[in-house]
XYZ file of C-alpha atoms in Angstrom:
696
model
C 97.655 104.922 71.128
C 99.608 102.697 73.524
C 102.342 102.302 70.901
C 102.484 106.068 70.491
C 102.803 106.529 74.250
C 105.648 104.060 74.441
C 107.479 105.947 71.713
C 107.795 108.779 74.220
C 110.168 106.702 76.328
C 113.118 107.217 73.969
C 114.882 109.269 76.670
C 114.143 107.119 79.735
C 116.546 108.778 82.126
C 114.985 112.186 81.521
C 111.499 110.856 82.083
C 112.745 109.274 85.298
C 113.932 112.688 86.504
C 110.551 114.297 86.277
C 108.616 111.154 87.214
C 104.918 110.764 86.582
C 104.546 114.328 85.369
C 106.202 113.576 82.058
C 104.420 110.258 81.659
C 101.239 112.279 81.559
C 102.939 114.885 79.374
C 103.675 112.204 76.769
C 100.091 110.988 76.849
C 98.845 114.517 76.366
C 101.254 115.057 73.500
C 100.018 111.874 71.832
C 96.444 113.043 72.006
C 97.382 115.950 69.690
C 94.467 117.784 71.254
C 96.536 120.864 71.950
C 97.321 121.202 68.250
C 93.691 121.583 67.303
C 92.354 124.170 69.726
C 89.484 125.876 68.004
C 86.884 128.417 69.055
C 86.319 128.257 72.801
C 83.376 129.452 74.800
C 84.311 127.845 78.110
C 87.908 127.838 79.308
C 89.308 126.020 82.321
C 92.331 128.319 82.242
C 95.170 129.685 80.208
C 98.943 129.279 79.983
C 100.919 132.320 78.865
C 97.792 133.662 77.190
C 96.907 130.403 75.406
C 93.461 129.338 76.545
C 92.504 125.725 77.301
C 88.831 124.900 76.841
C 86.846 122.690 79.178
C 86.178 120.219 76.358
C 89.835 119.974 75.353
C 90.970 119.536 78.938
C 88.321 116.888 79.598
C 89.442 114.987 76.498
C 93.056 115.085 77.641
C 92.110 113.856 81.115
C 90.102 111.004 79.647
C 92.940 109.939 77.323
C 95.459 110.116 80.150
C 93.102 108.110 82.378
C 92.639 105.401 79.736
C 96.385 105.178 79.204
C 97.133 105.018 82.922
C 94.549 102.303 83.501
C 95.867 100.326 80.540
C 99.450 100.533 81.828
C 98.650 99.728 85.475
C 95.700 97.393 84.978
C 93.855 99.300 87.730
C 90.841 101.586 87.527
C 91.240 105.138 88.795
C 88.645 105.602 91.503
C 86.381 108.656 91.336
C 87.781 109.803 94.694
C 91.217 110.044 93.043
C 90.096 112.039 90.020
C 90.708 115.489 91.507
C 94.330 114.576 92.136
C 94.602 112.989 88.690
C 93.218 116.122 87.000
C 95.831 118.145 88.891
C 98.544 115.894 87.462
C 97.208 116.308 83.931
C 96.945 120.074 84.321
C 100.498 120.261 85.648
C 101.679 118.163 82.698
C 99.949 120.521 80.239
C 101.510 123.549 81.931
C 104.935 121.892 81.818
C 104.581 120.951 78.158
C 103.497 124.441 77.125
C 106.281 126.132 79.064
C 108.890 123.729 77.693
C 107.705 124.437 74.161
C 108.096 128.144 74.846
C 111.623 127.644 76.227
C 112.623 125.520 73.236
C 111.667 128.429 70.961
C 113.258 130.984 73.287
C 116.586 129.109 73.337
C 116.518 128.708 69.554
C 116.576 124.919 69.742
C 116.093 123.469 66.269
C 115.959 119.883 65.052
C 116.700 119.476 61.335
C 115.102 117.017 58.929
C 118.486 115.292 58.619
C 118.574 114.681 62.385
C 115.099 113.166 62.291
C 116.086 110.987 59.311
C 119.221 109.840 61.138
C 117.129 108.830 64.130
C 114.830 106.781 61.882
C 117.416 105.275 59.528
C 120.601 105.313 61.609
C 122.178 102.336 63.404
C 119.805 102.645 66.387
C 116.208 103.121 65.199
C 113.550 103.927 67.822
C 112.947 100.839 69.959
C 109.186 100.874 69.387
C 109.634 100.730 65.615
C 112.543 98.315 65.851
C 110.405 95.889 67.837
C 107.842 95.707 65.031
C 110.499 94.234 62.719
C 112.242 91.914 65.174
C 111.497 88.179 64.989
C 111.063 85.738 67.896
C 114.813 85.028 67.845
C 115.577 88.715 68.435
C 116.862 89.378 64.910
C 116.060 92.836 63.514
C 115.113 92.794 59.817
C 116.553 96.143 58.682
C 115.707 95.575 55.009
C 112.024 95.051 55.763
C 112.079 98.014 58.174
C 113.506 100.457 55.616
C 111.173 99.095 52.952
C 108.186 99.816 55.199
C 109.390 103.373 55.856
C 109.617 104.097 52.130
C 106.253 102.505 51.288
C 103.878 105.360 50.192
C 101.007 103.583 51.951
C 102.734 104.234 55.293
C 103.241 107.949 54.648
C 100.907 109.192 57.401
C 102.366 106.802 59.980
C 105.926 107.822 59.080
C 105.033 111.525 59.284
C 103.504 110.930 62.682
C 106.654 109.202 63.928
C 108.798 111.964 62.479
C 106.846 114.520 64.515
C 107.235 112.441 67.663
C 110.962 111.979 67.112
C 111.448 115.676 66.335
C 109.750 116.605 69.607
C 111.811 114.051 71.508
C 115.052 115.349 69.983
C 114.051 118.895 70.924
C 113.670 117.727 74.510
C 117.053 116.037 74.397
C 118.680 119.262 73.180
C 116.884 121.204 75.897
C 118.295 118.753 78.432
C 121.793 119.206 77.040
C 121.363 122.974 77.247
C 120.165 122.855 80.855
C 122.694 120.312 82.068
C 125.762 121.704 80.328
C 126.987 123.094 83.649
C 126.456 119.864 85.610
C 129.878 118.490 86.511
C 130.836 115.837 89.065
C 134.444 116.197 90.191
C 136.770 113.401 91.234
C 136.809 114.679 94.813
C 132.996 114.512 95.012
C 133.053 110.908 93.820
C 135.757 109.945 96.289
C 134.043 111.744 99.163
C 130.773 109.927 98.413
C 132.544 106.557 98.358
C 134.309 107.281 101.646
C 131.103 108.327 103.410
C 129.296 105.220 102.220
C 132.064 102.687 102.859
C 134.494 103.734 105.598
C 133.287 102.232 108.887
C 134.158 103.476 112.362
C 133.723 102.896 116.088
C 134.378 105.460 118.790
C 134.270 106.085 122.529
C 132.623 109.338 123.514
C 131.686 111.617 126.366
C 128.577 113.733 125.879
C 127.753 116.785 127.959
C 124.068 117.027 127.110
C 122.852 120.633 127.248
C 119.555 119.493 128.784
C 121.396 118.206 131.879
C 122.476 121.756 132.730
C 119.935 123.184 135.212
C 118.042 126.220 133.961
C 118.390 127.971 137.323
C 122.160 128.135 136.783
C 121.702 130.291 133.685
C 121.231 134.031 134.056
C 119.614 135.922 131.170
C 119.090 139.678 131.087
C 116.465 141.648 129.166
C 119.226 143.320 127.161
C 120.554 139.926 126.054
C 117.103 138.951 124.844
C 116.701 142.163 122.829
C 120.204 141.838 121.416
C 119.437 138.291 120.222
C 116.096 139.403 118.776
C 117.695 142.238 116.788
C 120.493 139.980 115.528
C 118.034 137.306 114.378
C 115.116 139.484 113.321
C 114.769 137.647 109.995
C 113.763 134.547 111.979
C 110.661 136.419 113.118
C 109.662 137.771 109.737
C 105.958 137.714 108.967
C 104.965 136.712 105.452
C 101.628 138.020 104.147
C 99.033 135.534 105.348
C 95.317 134.857 105.515
C 92.917 133.111 107.842
C 89.602 131.708 106.672
C 86.428 130.900 108.488
C 84.638 128.109 106.710
C 81.624 125.856 106.635
C 82.450 122.409 105.299
C 79.845 120.273 103.576
C 81.462 116.886 103.970
C 81.517 114.496 101.044
C 79.997 111.537 102.870
C 77.475 108.945 101.740
C 73.985 109.655 102.950
C 71.974 107.264 105.066
C 70.088 106.161 101.966
C 73.394 105.440 100.142
C 74.494 103.247 103.028
C 71.154 101.484 103.459
C 70.986 100.657 99.762
C 74.338 98.820 99.893
C 73.452 97.096 103.165
C 70.078 95.911 101.880
C 71.662 94.584 98.705
C 74.268 92.614 100.676
C 71.607 91.250 103.045
C 69.795 89.850 100.004
C 73.068 88.332 98.739
C 73.744 86.741 102.164
C 70.264 85.201 102.170
C 70.908 83.798 98.695
C 74.341 82.425 99.721
C 72.818 80.565 102.661
C 70.271 78.853 100.418
C 72.597 78.239 97.458
C 74.991 75.373 96.752
C 77.376 77.640 94.790
C 80.701 78.444 96.445
C 81.227 81.604 98.444
C 84.136 82.336 96.108
C 81.788 82.614 93.128
C 79.789 85.282 94.982
C 82.976 87.175 95.824
C 83.942 87.195 92.153
C 80.553 88.592 91.147
C 79.700 91.030 93.932
C 82.879 92.133 95.731
C 84.739 95.382 95.063
C 87.936 93.545 96.026
C 89.367 90.458 94.298
C 88.892 87.053 95.881
C 91.366 86.096 98.606
C 91.479 83.538 101.375
C 93.314 85.182 104.271
C 94.599 83.921 107.588
C 94.644 86.927 109.897
C 94.944 87.702 113.585
C 92.176 89.315 115.566
C 94.204 92.539 115.719
C 94.171 92.749 111.897
C 90.378 92.495 111.713
C 88.245 95.658 111.695
C 87.186 96.480 115.255
C 83.501 96.121 114.326
C 83.981 92.508 113.181
C 86.117 91.128 116.005
C 83.499 90.207 118.613
C 81.120 88.837 115.973
C 83.762 86.527 114.475
C 84.842 85.423 117.959
C 81.313 84.164 118.580
C 80.944 82.543 115.139
C 81.446 78.928 114.113
C 83.369 77.381 111.254
C 81.390 77.765 108.009
C 79.266 80.697 109.217
C 78.499 83.565 106.848
C 78.536 86.791 108.845
C 77.377 90.270 107.970
C 77.034 92.665 106.361
C 79.156 94.582 108.908
C 79.971 98.283 108.512
C 83.783 98.708 108.618
C 86.428 101.136 107.368
C 86.449 99.131 104.105
C 82.712 99.550 103.600
C 80.087 96.872 104.226
C 81.722 93.441 104.540
C 80.308 89.929 104.471
C 82.672 87.329 105.950
C 82.749 83.577 105.645
C 84.620 81.966 108.541
C 86.474 79.061 106.916
C 88.416 77.944 109.981
C 90.204 78.961 113.173
C 93.836 77.891 113.366
C 96.547 78.104 116.002
C 98.334 81.452 115.927
C 102.061 82.097 116.212
C 101.336 85.221 118.246
C 99.047 85.262 121.271
C 96.752 88.269 121.562
C 95.261 89.779 124.696
C 92.488 92.251 125.371
C 92.826 94.535 128.357
C 91.366 97.579 130.033
C 93.339 100.020 132.145
C 93.060 103.100 134.306
C 96.045 105.423 134.009
C 97.349 107.704 136.737
C 99.630 109.881 134.654
C 103.098 110.688 136.004
C 103.304 114.142 137.617
C 106.933 113.924 138.732
C 105.924 113.121 142.339
C 106.115 109.328 142.345
C 104.807 108.871 145.896
C 101.669 110.915 145.267
C 101.086 109.117 141.939
C 101.383 105.670 143.568
C 99.105 106.658 146.460
C 96.447 107.816 144.008
C 96.766 104.599 141.975
C 96.445 102.461 145.119
C 93.315 104.361 146.160
C 91.712 103.556 142.802
C 92.876 99.921 143.023
C 91.340 99.533 146.513
C 88.103 101.074 145.268
C 87.937 98.495 142.456
C 88.658 95.398 144.545
C 85.881 96.482 146.900
C 83.448 96.125 144.009
C 83.424 99.382 142.059
C 82.642 98.996 138.348
C 85.898 99.134 136.351
C 84.423 100.867 133.286
C 82.646 103.526 135.372
C 85.793 104.325 137.368
C 87.886 104.427 134.168
C 85.552 106.956 132.574
C 85.767 109.294 135.567
C 89.349 108.831 136.804
C 91.639 107.560 134.032
C 94.163 110.051 132.616
C 94.152 108.247 129.237
C 91.394 110.063 127.325
C 91.638 107.679 124.370
C 90.546 104.648 126.369
C 88.683 106.322 129.247
C 85.668 107.064 127.050
C 85.509 103.307 126.295
C 85.611 102.330 129.957
C 89.369 101.816 129.815
C 89.159 99.239 127.003
C 92.308 99.101 124.851
C 91.040 96.377 122.544
C 93.146 93.459 121.332
C 96.927 93.665 120.934
C 99.934 91.387 120.494
C 103.466 91.532 121.870
C 105.512 94.514 120.786
C 102.593 96.972 120.675
C 102.749 98.182 124.280
C 105.543 99.338 126.588
C 107.454 96.467 128.174
C 106.141 96.655 131.769
C 102.527 97.002 130.655
C 102.869 94.202 128.111
C 104.373 91.766 130.632
C 101.594 92.441 133.138
C 98.921 91.797 130.504
C 100.375 88.591 129.054
C 101.138 87.141 132.505
C 97.890 88.282 134.100
C 94.746 86.188 134.522
C 91.484 87.066 132.798
C 89.153 89.129 134.984
C 91.701 89.817 137.733
C 92.357 93.457 138.608
C 96.118 93.862 139.002
C 97.988 96.087 141.441
C 99.355 99.315 139.916
C 102.062 98.761 137.299
C 104.566 101.557 136.645
C 105.649 102.610 133.125
C 107.096 105.792 131.644
C 103.523 107.107 131.410
C 102.672 106.645 135.083
C 100.807 103.934 137.019
C 98.322 101.584 135.338
C 95.597 99.524 137.011
C 95.076 96.669 134.550
C 92.270 94.200 133.951
C 92.823 91.514 131.291
C 89.483 90.776 129.633
C 90.486 88.220 126.986
C 93.242 86.027 125.579
C 93.400 84.360 122.182
C 95.958 82.150 120.447
C 93.979 81.559 117.244
C 93.890 83.215 113.834
C 90.859 83.391 111.548
C 90.774 81.928 108.047
C 88.282 84.069 106.151
C 86.864 84.935 102.744
C 84.961 88.175 102.278
C 82.722 90.246 100.032
C 83.462 93.966 100.306
C 81.171 96.708 99.033
C 82.484 100.248 99.402
C 79.970 102.749 100.674
C 80.144 105.337 97.922
C 78.351 108.606 97.700
C 75.635 108.635 95.066
C 75.237 111.266 92.372
C 71.987 112.504 93.895
C 73.617 112.888 97.329
C 76.526 114.759 95.769
C 74.167 117.076 93.895
C 72.225 117.831 97.078
C 75.458 118.512 98.950
C 76.597 120.985 96.298
C 73.180 122.647 96.246
C 73.237 123.044 100.058
C 76.685 124.644 99.828
C 75.547 126.956 97.001
C 72.455 128.004 98.945
C 74.560 128.809 101.990
C 77.066 130.800 99.914
C 74.230 132.897 98.510
C 72.568 133.743 101.838
C 75.934 134.224 103.588
C 76.857 136.916 101.064
C 73.478 138.583 101.495
C 72.915 138.316 105.251
C 76.248 137.563 106.914
C 78.421 134.470 107.156
C 78.326 133.755 110.891
C 74.677 134.676 111.424
C 73.461 132.441 108.591
C 75.694 129.571 109.717
C 74.228 129.855 113.226
C 70.682 130.028 111.873
C 71.269 126.936 109.712
C 73.153 125.151 112.540
C 76.376 124.792 110.555
C 79.684 124.616 112.380
C 82.039 127.505 111.601
C 85.734 126.598 111.776
C 88.702 128.922 111.405
C 91.965 127.914 109.744
C 95.389 128.785 111.128
C 97.183 131.446 109.061
C 98.628 130.345 105.705
C 100.826 132.065 103.123
C 100.384 132.590 99.392
C 102.794 129.787 98.513
C 100.974 127.291 100.730
C 100.459 123.937 99.045
C 97.530 123.096 101.314
C 95.234 125.064 103.614
C 95.283 123.612 107.145
C 92.071 121.693 107.756
C 90.923 121.914 104.142
C 93.739 120.304 102.175
C 95.136 121.053 98.739
C 93.291 123.654 96.696
C 95.483 126.133 94.815
C 92.458 128.002 93.476
C 91.156 128.681 96.989
C 94.577 129.925 98.140
C 94.680 132.228 95.135
C 91.138 133.478 95.844
C 92.047 134.218 99.462
C 94.916 136.487 98.400
C 92.973 138.222 95.633
C 90.122 139.274 97.921
C 89.793 141.384 101.039
C 88.819 140.968 104.668
C 85.246 139.757 105.150
C 84.780 138.563 101.551
C 82.607 135.426 101.227
C 83.430 132.898 98.516
C 81.415 130.835 96.111
C 81.573 127.060 96.573
C 85.008 125.447 96.352
C 85.704 121.750 96.158
C 88.235 120.367 98.655
C 89.275 116.755 99.364
C 86.688 116.385 102.143
C 83.754 117.872 100.227
C 82.496 121.376 99.428
C 83.405 124.504 101.340
C 82.233 128.096 101.596
C 84.740 130.449 103.210
C 85.042 133.953 104.588
C 88.367 135.793 104.836
C 88.608 136.352 108.591
C 92.114 137.791 108.904
C 94.546 139.588 106.599
C 98.127 139.918 107.821
C 100.608 142.089 105.968
C 104.356 141.480 105.706
C 106.484 142.614 108.632
C 108.168 141.341 111.795
C 106.706 139.868 114.961
C 106.908 142.209 117.910
C 109.624 141.446 120.482
C 107.084 140.921 123.286
C 105.151 138.481 121.113
C 108.201 136.228 120.638
C 109.959 136.969 123.916
C 109.487 133.454 125.279
C 110.788 131.924 122.052
C 113.803 134.241 122.117
C 114.441 133.338 125.740
C 114.438 129.619 124.876
C 116.974 130.272 122.102
C 119.253 132.332 124.366
C 118.935 129.743 127.117
C 119.991 127.019 124.673
C 122.982 129.086 123.535
C 124.111 129.658 127.115
C 123.647 125.992 127.912
C 125.911 125.154 124.983
C 128.471 127.650 126.321
C 128.298 125.976 129.737
C 128.512 122.517 128.146
C 131.565 123.615 126.175
C 133.226 124.854 129.370
C 132.521 121.547 131.120
C 133.769 119.563 128.107
C 137.045 121.520 128.183
C 137.499 120.634 131.867
C 136.831 116.964 131.094
C 139.304 117.063 128.200
C 141.978 118.420 130.555
C 141.215 115.568 132.971
C 141.318 112.866 130.259
C 144.410 114.084 128.476
C 145.016 112.415 125.128
C 144.179 108.878 126.174
C 142.602 108.764 129.633
C 139.833 106.367 130.699
C 136.471 107.817 129.628
C 135.008 107.072 133.073
C 137.170 109.899 134.468
C 134.674 112.290 132.853
C 132.197 111.478 135.618
C 134.541 112.905 138.241
C 134.208 116.290 136.530
C 130.514 116.130 135.519
C 128.509 113.263 136.960
C 125.672 113.857 134.471
C 127.955 113.212 131.487
C 127.035 110.353 129.162
C 129.985 107.990 128.769
C 129.570 105.341 126.076
C 130.867 103.674 122.908
C 129.240 103.460 119.490
C 128.603 100.392 117.423
C 130.012 100.414 113.888
C 128.754 103.261 111.680
C 129.514 105.230 108.518
C 129.402 109.004 108.156
C 126.566 108.710 105.623
C 124.038 107.340 108.077
C 122.726 107.406 111.615
C 125.060 106.755 114.562
C 123.705 103.963 116.818
C 122.052 105.429 119.949
C 122.865 108.999 118.861
C 120.986 109.428 115.576
C 122.071 111.924 112.940
C 125.105 113.788 114.296
C 127.022 115.265 111.363
C 129.774 116.916 113.413
C 130.430 113.678 115.314
C 130.524 111.666 112.074
C 132.835 114.154 110.354
C 135.325 114.077 113.210
C 135.188 110.271 113.395
C 135.989 110.146 109.673
C 138.945 112.533 109.775
C 140.163 112.715 113.379
C 143.300 111.145 114.838
C 142.883 107.543 116.048
C 143.128 106.639 119.751
C 143.286 110.227 120.962
C 140.590 112.284 122.633
C 139.306 115.124 120.468
C 138.862 118.700 121.516
C 135.180 119.559 122.224
C 132.885 118.978 119.232
C 129.488 120.712 119.158
C 126.632 118.386 118.152
C 122.833 118.481 118.160
C 122.385 117.283 121.736
C 125.385 118.926 123.344
C 129.176 118.889 123.296
C 131.158 115.712 122.584
C 134.640 114.462 123.300
C 135.385 111.702 120.792
C 138.051 108.998 120.747
C 138.036 107.110 117.434
C 139.054 103.528 118.215
C 138.612 101.919 114.807
C 138.330 103.045 111.194
C 138.532 100.885 108.062
C 141.045 101.806 105.392
C 140.266 103.225 101.969
C 139.891 100.281 99.537
C 141.382 101.433 96.231
C 140.276 98.360 94.280
C 136.641 98.654 95.380
C 136.691 102.374 94.681
C 137.937 101.839 91.137
C 135.122 99.353 90.533
C 132.437 101.675 91.897
C 133.523 105.174 90.914
C 131.887 105.215 87.471
C 128.519 104.176 88.932
C 128.927 106.741 91.735
C 129.709 109.492 89.231
C 126.562 108.601 87.252
C 124.438 108.558 90.401
C 125.709 111.951 91.567
C 125.247 113.443 88.102
C 121.718 112.047 87.957
C 120.902 113.563 91.351
C 122.325 116.945 90.349
C 120.363 116.942 87.109
C 117.155 115.990 88.875
C 117.671 118.743 91.446
C 118.530 121.340 88.795
C 115.585 120.367 86.604
C 113.163 120.529 89.513
C 114.374 123.996 90.521
C 114.258 125.211 86.935
C 110.710 123.935 86.381
C 109.534 125.528 89.625
C 111.080 128.837 88.648
C 109.596 129.012 85.136
C 106.177 128.073 86.518
C 106.482 130.778 89.157
C 107.268 133.381 86.511
C 104.669 132.183 84.005
C 101.238 133.730 83.530
C 99.008 130.787 84.426
C 95.270 131.098 85.026
C 93.614 128.035 86.572
C 89.811 128.176 86.711
C 89.178 124.440 86.840
C 87.397 124.768 90.186
C 84.518 126.446 88.347
C 83.948 123.347 86.192
C 84.627 120.333 88.434
C 82.513 119.744 91.473
């Protein structure tokens, strides 16, 4: 089977264009399952009227899974299977629709073409390899003899079918990409944007420096803008759902079972002379490793325990994000990066610096008089993330905090409450609670906490029971009676890939648009577990009312008027600068102007300190050197640009690179075209997907 799958790589560039989808498509084709669809009593769906049975689909998924695991050497986890089934389904849909298009376009591959592929100067690589010796010499005589041997008839017929299908795909590609052309100017333009380097002086009149109170906006202007841009406020048909989510989480018994098992293993390790490594190899869900890691890289739950442990100790099991973990502390070694642990109380900046500092000093004085730091942090800190933990920020190294805060922590003494430190966030009262310049050398056994089959069955049964009573007695009332939380999604449209809060589930989106207001669903599977939903809002197509979007419209008009004002100011600055005046003169016209110079950049990338500014980059590429530009509208405001340096076009380098550039651009165009084409034929196709009824 692996050899058959590899045969499908005869057109590698095409497979690259569609990525993993066609890898699966080839696997599915190899299975030949689709060719033998018989009587079906249970169907997971249909494609253009052709039904796919549950058994056939399951077989294809299993074959694709085996092939994927063989190629990657990694098992596909059960938690990934929903996504994997989606990939297989999409591959089946693609294959079926491509087969239909091949017939529709009248694409035919003759027996002579298949024979030429087998017996011509370039036989399929997979077959060629079977008759190539260790020195790389292909034995054509033996190859042709094997093809003509009657005993190999079935194998040859199989390869002929594979090659015929592959040639059909090649002809389909040629048909689709016949219009793809890359002109000389495109190639040259791409080379220029990637290779010509520039530096420039600039003056920026940032629109956000223009005070809002200087801009006058009338009601008529707002309505005029709204009417001119009404399409921006178009309402697509949408739905909202209220839902009860039955989360796919291990039960307490699932967790206890793993913990108890690891506790028994730890007891055995402590009384055994065998190496810890041998236990890792037998019992761990992760391969054996000996790691040297900082305290910040350890799970939060393990940090304090390992800090208190001695060399050689076996610690755990500890519940972490990885599951239950048993550690062996091999050693503690000097670290390259010191770590600190600190708590803080934040007085968030309000814009009134004096009031903020006074408030911070009041809290500081309260603390040095003996108030408990954690208690005060919980009641007075404006950082909700740390306040609930008594201000504790945990361990961190340099580069993880803002500069002023970081310096105070690394220079501060343990246990000393520092005077308020100002950062962009406000004032911080800091207390350093620990410092460490050691890393931990560890080995570990990891057991994932996985949900058991019995827990999963109970979860599904609970969801089914709720769906039944909710349909009979009312969604909200039954949820309240059963103490289930009811959550409502934001609105989503029919082409939504995922439902906010619930994740990807095309079947649920489809159900929501096929049913009416107040309808209660059966159980649907979503990434987080099982869900029962009620359609809580149905919105038809139309336009948002002016009053509903008035504030948004006002912000747009304000921005437009700010740009007009910025343009006017930039024109005044340009008159002051002339063609070659000192950029600092701009400040005499508008003291809020940003006057600066760029580092070297190309027009294909980001401009240092400015980011992506296409208009700026385009002017810098084409504008006159050493002369101030006329105003150029950018993302942040209006620029005046003086290009001081630009490298010349290198003809020799261009000649060396242009063929590769042409291929790259053609490849990108083909990939883009193919993706659009596939999306369009899928959109138009009659596809029924009922897999959610079979996989829970």
